[in-house]
XYZ file of C-alpha atoms in Angstrom:
640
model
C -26.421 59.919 -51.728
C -26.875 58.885 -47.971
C -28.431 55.351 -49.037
C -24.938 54.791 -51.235
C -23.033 56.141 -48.390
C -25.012 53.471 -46.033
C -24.455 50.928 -48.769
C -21.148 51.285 -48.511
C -20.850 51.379 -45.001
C -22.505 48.196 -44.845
C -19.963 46.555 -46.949
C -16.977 47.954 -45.436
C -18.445 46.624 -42.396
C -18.646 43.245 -44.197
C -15.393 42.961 -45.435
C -14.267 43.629 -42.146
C -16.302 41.183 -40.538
C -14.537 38.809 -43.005
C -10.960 39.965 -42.525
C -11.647 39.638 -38.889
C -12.931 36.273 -39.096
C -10.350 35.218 -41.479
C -7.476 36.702 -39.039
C -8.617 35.071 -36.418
C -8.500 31.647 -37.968
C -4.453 32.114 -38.987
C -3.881 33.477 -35.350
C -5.615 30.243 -33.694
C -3.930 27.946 -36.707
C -0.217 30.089 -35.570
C -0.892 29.665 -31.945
C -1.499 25.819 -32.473
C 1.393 25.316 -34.696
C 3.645 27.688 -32.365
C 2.291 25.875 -28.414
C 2.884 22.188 -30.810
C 6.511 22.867 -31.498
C 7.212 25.067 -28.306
C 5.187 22.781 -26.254
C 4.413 20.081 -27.450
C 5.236 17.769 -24.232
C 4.203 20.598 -21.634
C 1.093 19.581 -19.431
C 0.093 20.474 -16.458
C -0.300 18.060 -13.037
C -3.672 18.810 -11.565
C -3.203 14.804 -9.468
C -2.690 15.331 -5.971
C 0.155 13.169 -5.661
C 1.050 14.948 -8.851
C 1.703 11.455 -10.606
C 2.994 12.493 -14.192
C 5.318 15.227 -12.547
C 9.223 14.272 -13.115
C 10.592 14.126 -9.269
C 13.730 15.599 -8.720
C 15.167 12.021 -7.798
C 15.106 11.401 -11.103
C 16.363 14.609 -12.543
C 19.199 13.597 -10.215
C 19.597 9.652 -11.222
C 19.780 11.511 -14.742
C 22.548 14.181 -14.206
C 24.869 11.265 -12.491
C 25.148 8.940 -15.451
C 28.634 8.540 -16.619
C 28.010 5.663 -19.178
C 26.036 5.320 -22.232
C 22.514 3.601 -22.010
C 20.587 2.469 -25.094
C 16.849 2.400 -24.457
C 14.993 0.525 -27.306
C 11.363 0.697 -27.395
C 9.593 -1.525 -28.797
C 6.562 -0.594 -30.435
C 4.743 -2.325 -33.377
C 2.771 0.400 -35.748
C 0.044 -2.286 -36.414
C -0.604 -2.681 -32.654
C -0.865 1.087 -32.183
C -3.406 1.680 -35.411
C -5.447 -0.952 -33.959
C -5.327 0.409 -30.234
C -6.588 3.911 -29.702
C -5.607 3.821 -26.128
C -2.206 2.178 -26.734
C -1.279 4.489 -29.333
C -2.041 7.950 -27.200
C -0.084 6.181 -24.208
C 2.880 5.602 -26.623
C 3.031 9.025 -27.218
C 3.350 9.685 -23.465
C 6.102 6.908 -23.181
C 7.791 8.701 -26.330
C 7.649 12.151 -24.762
C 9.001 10.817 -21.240
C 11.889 9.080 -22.585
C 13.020 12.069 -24.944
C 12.625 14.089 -21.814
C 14.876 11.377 -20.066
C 17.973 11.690 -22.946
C 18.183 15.317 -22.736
C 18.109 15.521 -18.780
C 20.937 13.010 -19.023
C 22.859 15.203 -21.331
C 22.996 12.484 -24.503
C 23.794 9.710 -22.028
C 20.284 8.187 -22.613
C 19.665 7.453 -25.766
C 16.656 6.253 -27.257
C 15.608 3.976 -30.503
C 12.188 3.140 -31.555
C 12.012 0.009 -33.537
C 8.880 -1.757 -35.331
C 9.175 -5.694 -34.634
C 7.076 -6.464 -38.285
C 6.132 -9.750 -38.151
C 8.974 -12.358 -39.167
C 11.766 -9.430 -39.039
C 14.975 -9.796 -37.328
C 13.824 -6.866 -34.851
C 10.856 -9.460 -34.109
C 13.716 -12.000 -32.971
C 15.167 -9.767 -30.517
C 11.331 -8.514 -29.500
C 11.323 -12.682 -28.524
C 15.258 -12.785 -27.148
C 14.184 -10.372 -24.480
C 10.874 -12.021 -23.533
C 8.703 -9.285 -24.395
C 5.196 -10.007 -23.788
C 3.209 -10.564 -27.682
C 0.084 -9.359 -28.718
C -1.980 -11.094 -31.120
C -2.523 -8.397 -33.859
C -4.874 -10.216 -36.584
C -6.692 -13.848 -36.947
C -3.548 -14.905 -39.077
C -2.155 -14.788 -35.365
C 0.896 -12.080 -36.273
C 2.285 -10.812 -32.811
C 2.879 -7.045 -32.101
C 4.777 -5.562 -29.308
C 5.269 -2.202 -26.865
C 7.825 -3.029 -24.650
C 11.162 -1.535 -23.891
C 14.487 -3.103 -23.610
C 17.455 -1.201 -22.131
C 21.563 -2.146 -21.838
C 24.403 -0.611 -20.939
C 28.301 -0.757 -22.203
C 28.287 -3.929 -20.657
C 25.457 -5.658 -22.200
C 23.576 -5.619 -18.746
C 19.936 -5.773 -20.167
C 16.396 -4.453 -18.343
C 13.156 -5.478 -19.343
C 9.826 -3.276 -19.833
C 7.978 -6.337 -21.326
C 4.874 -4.502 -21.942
C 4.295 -0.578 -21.628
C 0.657 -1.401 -19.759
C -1.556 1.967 -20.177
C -3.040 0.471 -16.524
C 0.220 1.362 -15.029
C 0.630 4.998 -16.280
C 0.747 6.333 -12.580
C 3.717 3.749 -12.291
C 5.326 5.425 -15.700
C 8.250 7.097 -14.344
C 9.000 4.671 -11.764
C 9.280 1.740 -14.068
C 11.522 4.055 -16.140
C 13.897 5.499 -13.187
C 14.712 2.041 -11.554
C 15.415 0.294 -15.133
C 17.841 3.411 -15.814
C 19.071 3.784 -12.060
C 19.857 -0.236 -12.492
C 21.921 0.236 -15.434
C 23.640 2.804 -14.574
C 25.073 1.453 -11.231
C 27.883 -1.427 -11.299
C 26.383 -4.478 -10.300
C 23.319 -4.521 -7.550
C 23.770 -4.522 -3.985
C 23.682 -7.353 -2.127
C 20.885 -7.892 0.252
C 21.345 -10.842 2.820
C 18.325 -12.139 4.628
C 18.024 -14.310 7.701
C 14.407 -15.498 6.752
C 12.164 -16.941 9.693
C 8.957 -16.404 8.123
C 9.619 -17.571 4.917
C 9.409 -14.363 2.380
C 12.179 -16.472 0.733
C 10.060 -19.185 -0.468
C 10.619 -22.752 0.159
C 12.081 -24.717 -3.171
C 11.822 -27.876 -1.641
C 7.729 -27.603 -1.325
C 7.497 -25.264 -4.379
C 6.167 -21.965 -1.966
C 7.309 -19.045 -4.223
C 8.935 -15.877 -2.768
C 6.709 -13.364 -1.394
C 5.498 -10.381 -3.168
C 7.977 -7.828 -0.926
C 10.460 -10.662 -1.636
C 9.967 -10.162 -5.572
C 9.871 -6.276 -5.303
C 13.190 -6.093 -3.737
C 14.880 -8.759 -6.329
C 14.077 -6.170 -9.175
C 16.259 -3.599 -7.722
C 19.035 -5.890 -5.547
C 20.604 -9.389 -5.415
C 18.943 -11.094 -2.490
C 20.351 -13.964 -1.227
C 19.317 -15.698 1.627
C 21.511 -16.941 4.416
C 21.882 -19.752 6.459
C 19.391 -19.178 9.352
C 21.474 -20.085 12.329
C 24.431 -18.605 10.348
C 27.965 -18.437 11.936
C 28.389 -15.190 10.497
C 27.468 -12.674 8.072
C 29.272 -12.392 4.285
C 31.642 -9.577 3.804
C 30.100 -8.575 0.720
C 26.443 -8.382 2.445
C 25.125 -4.568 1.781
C 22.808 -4.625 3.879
C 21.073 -7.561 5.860
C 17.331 -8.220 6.618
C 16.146 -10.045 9.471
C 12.652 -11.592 9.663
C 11.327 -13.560 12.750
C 14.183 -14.424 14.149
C 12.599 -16.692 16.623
C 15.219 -18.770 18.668
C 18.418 -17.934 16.727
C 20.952 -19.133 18.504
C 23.881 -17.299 20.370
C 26.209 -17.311 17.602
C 23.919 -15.985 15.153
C 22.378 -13.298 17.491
C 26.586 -12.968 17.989
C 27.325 -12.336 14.023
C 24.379 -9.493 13.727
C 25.785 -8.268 16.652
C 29.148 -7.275 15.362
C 27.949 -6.994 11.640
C 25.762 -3.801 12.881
C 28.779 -2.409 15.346
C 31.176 -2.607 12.135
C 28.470 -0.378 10.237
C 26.493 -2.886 8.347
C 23.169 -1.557 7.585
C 20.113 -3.664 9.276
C 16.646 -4.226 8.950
C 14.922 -6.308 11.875
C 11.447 -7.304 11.656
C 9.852 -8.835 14.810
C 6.559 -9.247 16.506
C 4.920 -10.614 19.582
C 2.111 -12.576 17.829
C 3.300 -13.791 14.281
C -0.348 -14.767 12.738
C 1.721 -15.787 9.512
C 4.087 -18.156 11.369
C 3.265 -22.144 10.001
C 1.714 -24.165 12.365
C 2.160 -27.725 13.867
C 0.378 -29.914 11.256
C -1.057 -31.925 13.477
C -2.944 -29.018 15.163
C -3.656 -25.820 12.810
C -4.383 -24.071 15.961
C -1.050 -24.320 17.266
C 1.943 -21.843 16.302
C 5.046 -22.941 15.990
C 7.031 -20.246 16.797
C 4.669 -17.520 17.265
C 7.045 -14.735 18.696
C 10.228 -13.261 17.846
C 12.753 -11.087 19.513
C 16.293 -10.128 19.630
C 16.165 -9.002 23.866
C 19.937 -8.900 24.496
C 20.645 -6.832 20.961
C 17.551 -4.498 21.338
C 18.794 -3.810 25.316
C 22.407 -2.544 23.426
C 20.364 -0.838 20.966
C 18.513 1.666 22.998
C 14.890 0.128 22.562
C 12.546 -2.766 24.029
C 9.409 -4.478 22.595
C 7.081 -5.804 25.773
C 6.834 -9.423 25.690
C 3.235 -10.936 25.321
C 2.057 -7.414 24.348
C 0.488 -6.665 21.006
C -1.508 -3.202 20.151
C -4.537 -2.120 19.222
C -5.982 1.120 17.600
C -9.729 1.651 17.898
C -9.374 4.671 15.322
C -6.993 2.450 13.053
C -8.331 -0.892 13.051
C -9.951 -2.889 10.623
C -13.347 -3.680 9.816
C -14.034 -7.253 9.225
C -17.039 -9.527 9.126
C -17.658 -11.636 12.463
C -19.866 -13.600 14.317
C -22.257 -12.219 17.399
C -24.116 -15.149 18.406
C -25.616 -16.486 15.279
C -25.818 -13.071 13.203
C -22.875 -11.565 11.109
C -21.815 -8.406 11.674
C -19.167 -5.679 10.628
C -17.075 -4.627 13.656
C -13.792 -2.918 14.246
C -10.942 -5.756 15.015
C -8.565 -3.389 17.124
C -5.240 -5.514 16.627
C -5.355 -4.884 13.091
C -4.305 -1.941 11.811
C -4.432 0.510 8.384
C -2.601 3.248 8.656
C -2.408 6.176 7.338
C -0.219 9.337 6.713
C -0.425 10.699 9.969
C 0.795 7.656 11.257
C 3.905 8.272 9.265
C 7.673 9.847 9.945
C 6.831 12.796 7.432
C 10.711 14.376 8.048
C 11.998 10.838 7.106
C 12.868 9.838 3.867
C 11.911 5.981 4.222
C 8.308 7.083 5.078
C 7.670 10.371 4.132
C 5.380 9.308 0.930
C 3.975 6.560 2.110
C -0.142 7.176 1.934
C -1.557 3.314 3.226
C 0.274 0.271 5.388
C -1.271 -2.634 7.200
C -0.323 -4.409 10.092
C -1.333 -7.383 12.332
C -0.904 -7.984 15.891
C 2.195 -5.579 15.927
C 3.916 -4.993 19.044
C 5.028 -2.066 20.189
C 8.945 -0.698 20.759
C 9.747 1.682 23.634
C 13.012 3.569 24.227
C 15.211 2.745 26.729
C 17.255 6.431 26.829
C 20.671 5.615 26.531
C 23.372 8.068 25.963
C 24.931 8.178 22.481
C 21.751 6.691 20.729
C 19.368 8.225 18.750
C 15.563 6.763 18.382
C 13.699 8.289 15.794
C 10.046 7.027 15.262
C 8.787 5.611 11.791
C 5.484 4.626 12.657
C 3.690 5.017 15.040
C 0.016 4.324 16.371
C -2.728 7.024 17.291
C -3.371 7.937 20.840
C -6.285 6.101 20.617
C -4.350 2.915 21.372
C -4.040 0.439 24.125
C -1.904 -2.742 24.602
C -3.535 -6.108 24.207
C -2.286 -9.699 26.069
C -1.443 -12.069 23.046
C -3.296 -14.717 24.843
C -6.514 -13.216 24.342
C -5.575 -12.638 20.456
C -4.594 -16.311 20.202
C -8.229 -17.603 21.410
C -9.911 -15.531 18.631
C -12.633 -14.456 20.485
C -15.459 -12.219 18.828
C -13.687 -8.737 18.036
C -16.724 -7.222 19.765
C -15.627 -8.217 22.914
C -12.302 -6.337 22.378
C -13.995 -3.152 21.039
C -16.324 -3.532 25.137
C -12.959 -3.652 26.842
C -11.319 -0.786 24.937
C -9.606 1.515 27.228
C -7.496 4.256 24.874
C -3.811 5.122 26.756
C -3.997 8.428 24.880
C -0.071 7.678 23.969
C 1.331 7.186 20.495
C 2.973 3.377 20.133
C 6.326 2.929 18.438
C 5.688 0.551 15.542
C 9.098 1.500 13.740
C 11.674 3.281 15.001
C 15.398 3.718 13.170
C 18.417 3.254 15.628
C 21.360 5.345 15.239
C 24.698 6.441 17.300
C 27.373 4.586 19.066
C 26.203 1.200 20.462
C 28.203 -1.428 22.581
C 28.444 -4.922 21.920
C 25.758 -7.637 23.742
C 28.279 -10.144 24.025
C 31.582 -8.555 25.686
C 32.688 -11.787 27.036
C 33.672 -12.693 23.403
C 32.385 -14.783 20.905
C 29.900 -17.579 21.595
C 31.652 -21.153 20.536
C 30.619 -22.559 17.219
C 27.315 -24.663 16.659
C 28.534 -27.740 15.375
C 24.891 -28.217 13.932
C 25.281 -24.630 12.529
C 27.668 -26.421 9.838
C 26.865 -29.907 9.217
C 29.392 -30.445 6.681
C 32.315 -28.958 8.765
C 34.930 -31.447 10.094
C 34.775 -32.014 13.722
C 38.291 -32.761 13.612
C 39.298 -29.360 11.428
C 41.231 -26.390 13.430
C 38.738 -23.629 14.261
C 38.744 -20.635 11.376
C 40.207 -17.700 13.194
C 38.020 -15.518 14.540
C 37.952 -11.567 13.720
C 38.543 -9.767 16.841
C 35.829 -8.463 19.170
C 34.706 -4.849 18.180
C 33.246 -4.120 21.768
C 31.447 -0.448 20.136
C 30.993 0.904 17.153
C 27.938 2.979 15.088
C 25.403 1.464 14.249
C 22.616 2.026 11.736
C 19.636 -0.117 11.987
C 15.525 0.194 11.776
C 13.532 -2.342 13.932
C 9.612 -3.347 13.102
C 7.466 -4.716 15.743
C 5.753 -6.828 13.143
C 6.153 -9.782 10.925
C 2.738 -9.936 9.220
C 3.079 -6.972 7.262
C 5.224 -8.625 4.862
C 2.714 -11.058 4.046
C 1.307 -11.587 0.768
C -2.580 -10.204 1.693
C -1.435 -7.201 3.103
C 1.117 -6.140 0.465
C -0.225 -7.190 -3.281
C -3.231 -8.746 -4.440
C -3.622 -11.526 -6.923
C -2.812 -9.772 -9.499
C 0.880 -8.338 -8.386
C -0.765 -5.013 -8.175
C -0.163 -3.231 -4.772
C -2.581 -3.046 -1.944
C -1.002 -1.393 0.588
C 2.767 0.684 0.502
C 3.965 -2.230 2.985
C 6.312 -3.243 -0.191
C 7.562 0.288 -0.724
C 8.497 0.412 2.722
C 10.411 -2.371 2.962
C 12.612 -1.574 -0.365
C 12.882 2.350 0.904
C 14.582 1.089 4.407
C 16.642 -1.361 2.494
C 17.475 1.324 -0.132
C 17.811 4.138 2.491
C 20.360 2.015 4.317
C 22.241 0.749 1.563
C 22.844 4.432 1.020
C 20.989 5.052 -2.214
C 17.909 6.700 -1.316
C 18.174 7.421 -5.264
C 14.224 6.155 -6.365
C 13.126 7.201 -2.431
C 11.401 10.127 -4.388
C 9.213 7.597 -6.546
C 7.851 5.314 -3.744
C 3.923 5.200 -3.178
C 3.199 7.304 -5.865
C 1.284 4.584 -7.929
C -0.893 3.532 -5.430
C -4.337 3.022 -6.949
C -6.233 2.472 -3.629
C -6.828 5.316 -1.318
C -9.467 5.110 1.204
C -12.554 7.391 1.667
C -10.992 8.210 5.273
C -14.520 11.221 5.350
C -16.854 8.572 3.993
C -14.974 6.068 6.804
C -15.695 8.560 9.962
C -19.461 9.337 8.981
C -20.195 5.879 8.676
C -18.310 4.944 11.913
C -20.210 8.104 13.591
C -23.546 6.157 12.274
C -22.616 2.769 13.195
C -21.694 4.409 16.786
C -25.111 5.855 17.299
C -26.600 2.358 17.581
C -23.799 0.127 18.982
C -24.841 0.270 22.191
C -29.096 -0.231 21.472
C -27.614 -3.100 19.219
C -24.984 -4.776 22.466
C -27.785 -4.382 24.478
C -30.215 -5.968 22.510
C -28.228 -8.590 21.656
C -27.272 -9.274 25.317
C -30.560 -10.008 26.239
C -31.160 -11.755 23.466
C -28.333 -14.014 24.341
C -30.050 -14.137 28.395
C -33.009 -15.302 26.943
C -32.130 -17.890 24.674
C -30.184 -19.948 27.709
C -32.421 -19.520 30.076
C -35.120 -21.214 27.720
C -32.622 -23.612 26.376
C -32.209 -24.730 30.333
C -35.963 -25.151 30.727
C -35.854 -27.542 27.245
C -32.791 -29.173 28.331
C -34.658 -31.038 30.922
C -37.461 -32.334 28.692
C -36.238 -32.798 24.736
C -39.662 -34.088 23.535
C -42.460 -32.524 22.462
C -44.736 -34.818 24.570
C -43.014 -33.758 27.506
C -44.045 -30.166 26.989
C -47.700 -31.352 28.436
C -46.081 -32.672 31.394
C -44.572 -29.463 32.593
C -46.829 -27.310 35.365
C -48.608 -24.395 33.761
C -45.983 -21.767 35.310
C -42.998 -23.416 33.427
C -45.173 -23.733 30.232
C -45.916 -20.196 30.334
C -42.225 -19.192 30.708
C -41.506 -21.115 27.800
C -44.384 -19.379 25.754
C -43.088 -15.973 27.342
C -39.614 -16.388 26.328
C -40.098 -17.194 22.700
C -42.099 -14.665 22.463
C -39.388 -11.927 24.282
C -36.853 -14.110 21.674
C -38.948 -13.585 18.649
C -39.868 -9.122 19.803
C -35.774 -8.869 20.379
C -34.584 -9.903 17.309
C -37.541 -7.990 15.094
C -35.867 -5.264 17.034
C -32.532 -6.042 16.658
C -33.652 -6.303 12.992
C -34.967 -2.881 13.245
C -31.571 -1.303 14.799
C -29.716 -2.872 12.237
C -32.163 -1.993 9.623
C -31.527 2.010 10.436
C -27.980 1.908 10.726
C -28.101 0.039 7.327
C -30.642 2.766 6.544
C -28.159 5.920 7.515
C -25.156 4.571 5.342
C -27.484 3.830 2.806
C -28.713 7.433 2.640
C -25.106 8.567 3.053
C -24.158 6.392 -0.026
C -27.145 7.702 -2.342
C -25.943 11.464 -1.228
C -22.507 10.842 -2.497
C -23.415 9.404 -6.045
C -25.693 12.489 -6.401
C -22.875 14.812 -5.464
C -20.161 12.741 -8.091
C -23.071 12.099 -10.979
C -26.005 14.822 -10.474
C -24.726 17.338 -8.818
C -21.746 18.986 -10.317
C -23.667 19.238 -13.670
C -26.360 20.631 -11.923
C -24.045 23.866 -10.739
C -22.817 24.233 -14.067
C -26.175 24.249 -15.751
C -27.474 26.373 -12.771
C -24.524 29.308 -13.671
C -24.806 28.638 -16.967
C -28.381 29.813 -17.121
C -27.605 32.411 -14.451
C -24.336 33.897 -16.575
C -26.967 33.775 -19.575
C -29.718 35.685 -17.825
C -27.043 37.909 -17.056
C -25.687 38.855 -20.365
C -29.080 39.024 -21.997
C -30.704 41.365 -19.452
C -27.156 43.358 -19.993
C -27.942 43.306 -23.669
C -31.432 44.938 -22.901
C -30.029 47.210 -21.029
C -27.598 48.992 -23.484
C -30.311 48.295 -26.175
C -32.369 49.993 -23.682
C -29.777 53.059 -23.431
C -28.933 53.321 -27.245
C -32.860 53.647 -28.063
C -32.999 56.345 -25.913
C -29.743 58.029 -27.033
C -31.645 57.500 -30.203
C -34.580 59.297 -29.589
């Protein structure tokens, strides 16, 4: 009787063990099918920049749409079957842009089309330049672009939905829908003295910042000793303005007082400004500055003056004496977040600029004017003459002469308040060059009257070569720096937008390994000064011998010297030949440290982390089987 009763038990115990198991499967199938429906585009942001989280500048760009956009993505099946990684990014894109129509409230609407091969939808794949993919040998195209108009047939272009460019995802959405939902793009005019325009005449293409800004306004450039600015002008840029004349400094002037938004970017030591072709080593207009506005503005940049930041320069690769070396170039500068305005809005998210030769811009303190900072410099900073930059002598030497001020530079400052005009005695008289196809002989136009004061709104840079190509995108178009993104936030925070602000630097793919950065400056530190002094006398020893040889050049004449001089010579190839094996050996160790410092980090990204989880693995599974002794341990005994 007991053995059927244990019999029995044992099944019971088996069909529950099967019910259980059985249960559990349907819950885990429910739960699946109930998070897929329920949350099926829910994920969370672990980035720290939180990249693939939808910024509230979008939300609002969303909820302000009053007209109907169609956004048409296309995306051909084959491509997608053929492309594992293209096909889970299209679901991402897919997810985004649903998310997009229902924040707008059904203003955004989406279609998803298949170009097939030789279809009509393939023609308009083609009418909108989107960028083909070869899908099969027979050479059929497929597509994943997106294409997106408004009620008035404005069209923006997504020519390819690049899976490299995820980070960029909501960005490249926002501004296509912020630019069709606006009428018409403001106009940006630029007074261009460095020549981000591009030159048609000698086929120089615009500059990268150039081509960043033309995505989201109309930028047209104007006359550079212009007689004034155009009405229409939402904002104006000005870039080098080095020797603008009277009437032109005269037209900013009044533009700004009337409440036109400017940008000025200037700089003491313009290492992008062309030079005379018959002598690459002389600028032609190597400074810029707008004295007589700035004074009415509040602010002044030193003339002659650029800055350098021992904590924020720039390693490059040099010269000393006939060796290369890595050293700290002080004039030019990366900065970094704390180098940033973090309370304002144009560089609150910026996370990386560069800068060369910059000047600095002081405050003057006059009543009624505001000077807010934008970027500034470290305290480890001290002004440098522009002469010495301009003889390009070895960066070491300015690293030996290095004296920190232990005050924080102005790089960028925003201007704001009631200003007074720089020219009260009127308007300057017209530049007959200014026009060369005016009439000499035609009345004058009629000039607007003077406004003597008036707000003004402006942000000032003390640096042209930031907007160069190399410090803003590489080769490739992708960015290098946020250089760009500042730029088209001051232009978009003046036009009075400030609407993709939220996006800006949020795609940047390089960040620097600012820890890895100060150990390996604390190592190269250690031996600078062994190394300056051993290559000081190295550089002692090699002229005096090369005055002994001066005075006899041939070998023969090596006999005729007296026995002292010959064994000077002998002594100081020999010192030559002991300083550089030690020089060799300094450099060797420093080499040595970051080398060391190097093979620790790949151990702590590749060995290390699965070395802690294996470690608590087998310490969790220690655990849990001396537990399971344990109450083995205790039921024997209750046993018993």
């Amino acid at each position: 009787m007991n053995a059927l009763i244990e019999k029995l038990n044992k099944v019971e115990r088996s069909v529950l063990a099967v019910a259980g198991i059985v249960m559990a499967i349907v819950l885990f199938l429910a739960l699946n099918a109930f998070a897929a429906l329920t949350f099926g585009s829910a994920r969370s942001d672990l980035t720290e920049a939180k990249l693939f989280t939808l910024t509230k500048s979008t939300e609002d760009i969303l909820k302000q749409i009053d007209e109907p956009i169609t956004l048409r993505l296309f995306q051909s099946q084959a491509l997608l079957k053929q492309s594992p990684g293209i096909n889970i990014y299209s679901q991402r894109v897919n997810e985004l842009i649903r998310t997009y129509a229902d924040l707008s409230n059904g203003r955004v609407r989406l279609e998803v089309v298949d170009p097939v091969p030789f279809s009509t939808v393939e023609d308009r794949a083609i009418q909108f330049s989107l960028r083909p993919f070869t899908l099969n040998e027979a050479g059929e195209a497929g597509y994943f672009g997106l294409v997106g108009t408004n009620s008035v047939d404005d069209a923006q272009v997504l020519s390819f939905l690049d899976p490299a460019r995820e980070q960029f995802l909501e960005y490249d959405l926002t501004r296509l829908v912020f630019n069709l939902a606006r009428a018409g793009k403001p106009v940006v005019g630029v007074i261009d003295g460095i020549g981000i325009m591009g030159t048609p005449s000698t086929n120089n293409e615009p500059w990268a910042v150039t081509r960043q800004l033309n995505s989201t306004y109309d930028v047209r450039p104007l006359k550079y000793n212009a007689n004034g600015i155009p009405s229409n002008a939402d904002v104006l840029v000005v870039t080098h303005p080095a020797g603008l004349t009277a009437r032109t400094r005269y037209a900013i002037d009044q533009f700004a007082l009337r409440g036109g938004p400017v940008v000025v970017f200037v700089d003491p030591f313009a290492e992008n400004s062309p030079t005379d072709p018959q002598n690459r080593m002389q600028y032609l207009f190597p400074a810029s500055e707008l004295a007589d506005l700035f004074s009415r503005w509040g602010i002044e940049m030193p003339t002659g003056k650029a800055v350098g930041d021992r904590s924020m320069a720039i390693r490059v690769s040099a010269f000393a004496g006939p060796t290369r070396v890595l050293v700290d170039y002080v004039p030019w500068l990366q900065l970094r977040p704390e180098a940033f305005n973090s309370e304002d809005v144009v560089t609150s998210r910026l996370q990386l600029m560069r800068m060369s030769s910059a000047g600095v811009i002081n405050e003057l303190g006059i009543d009624g004017l505001t000077i807010t900072p934008l970027i500034q410099t470290s305290r480890d900073s001290m002004l440098i003459d522009v002469a010495t930059l301009r003889r390009r002598d070895d960066p070491s030497r300015l690293l030996d002469a290095f004296e920190p001020s232990g005050v924080r530079q102005n790089l960028a400052v925003r201007i704001s308040g009631r200003a007074r005009t720089a020219f009260p005695q009127g308007a300057p008289e017209l530049n007959p060059e200014d026009d060369p196809n005016a009439n000499p002989n035609a009345p004058k136009p009629a000039e607007p009257p003077l406004r003597t004061e008036g707000t003004i709104n402006v942000i000032v840079v003390a640096d042209v070569d930031m907007l160069g190509d190399t410090h803003v995108a590489d080769a490739q178009g992708n960015p290098v720096s946020n250089n760009g993104d500042f730029v088209a936030n001051a232009v978009e925070n003046l036009v009075g937008g400030g609407s993709l602000i939220g996006l800006r630097g949020r795609g940047l793919s390089h960040r620097p390994f600012t820890t890895v950065e100060r150990i390996e400056d604390a190592a190269r530190t250690k031996y600078f000064a062994t190394e300056q002094q051993l290559e000081q006398e190295l550089q002692k020893t090699q002229q005096q011998l090369a005055q002994l040889q001066s005075l006899n050049r041939d070998e023969k004449a090596f006999e005729l010297l007296s026995q002292d001089e010959q064994r000077r010579i002998i002594e100081f190839n020999q010192k030559m030949l002991t300083l550089r094996q030690q020089l060799r050996d300094v450099r060797a160790a420093l080499n040595s440290d970051i080398d060391r410092l190097e093979t620790r980090l790949q151990f702590a990204n590749i060995a290390l982390v699965p070395v802690i989880v294996i470690v608590f693995g087998m310490i969790h599974a220690s655990w849990r089987r001396a537990r399971l002794r344990r109450a083995r341990a205790a039921a024997g005994g209750r046993t018993a």
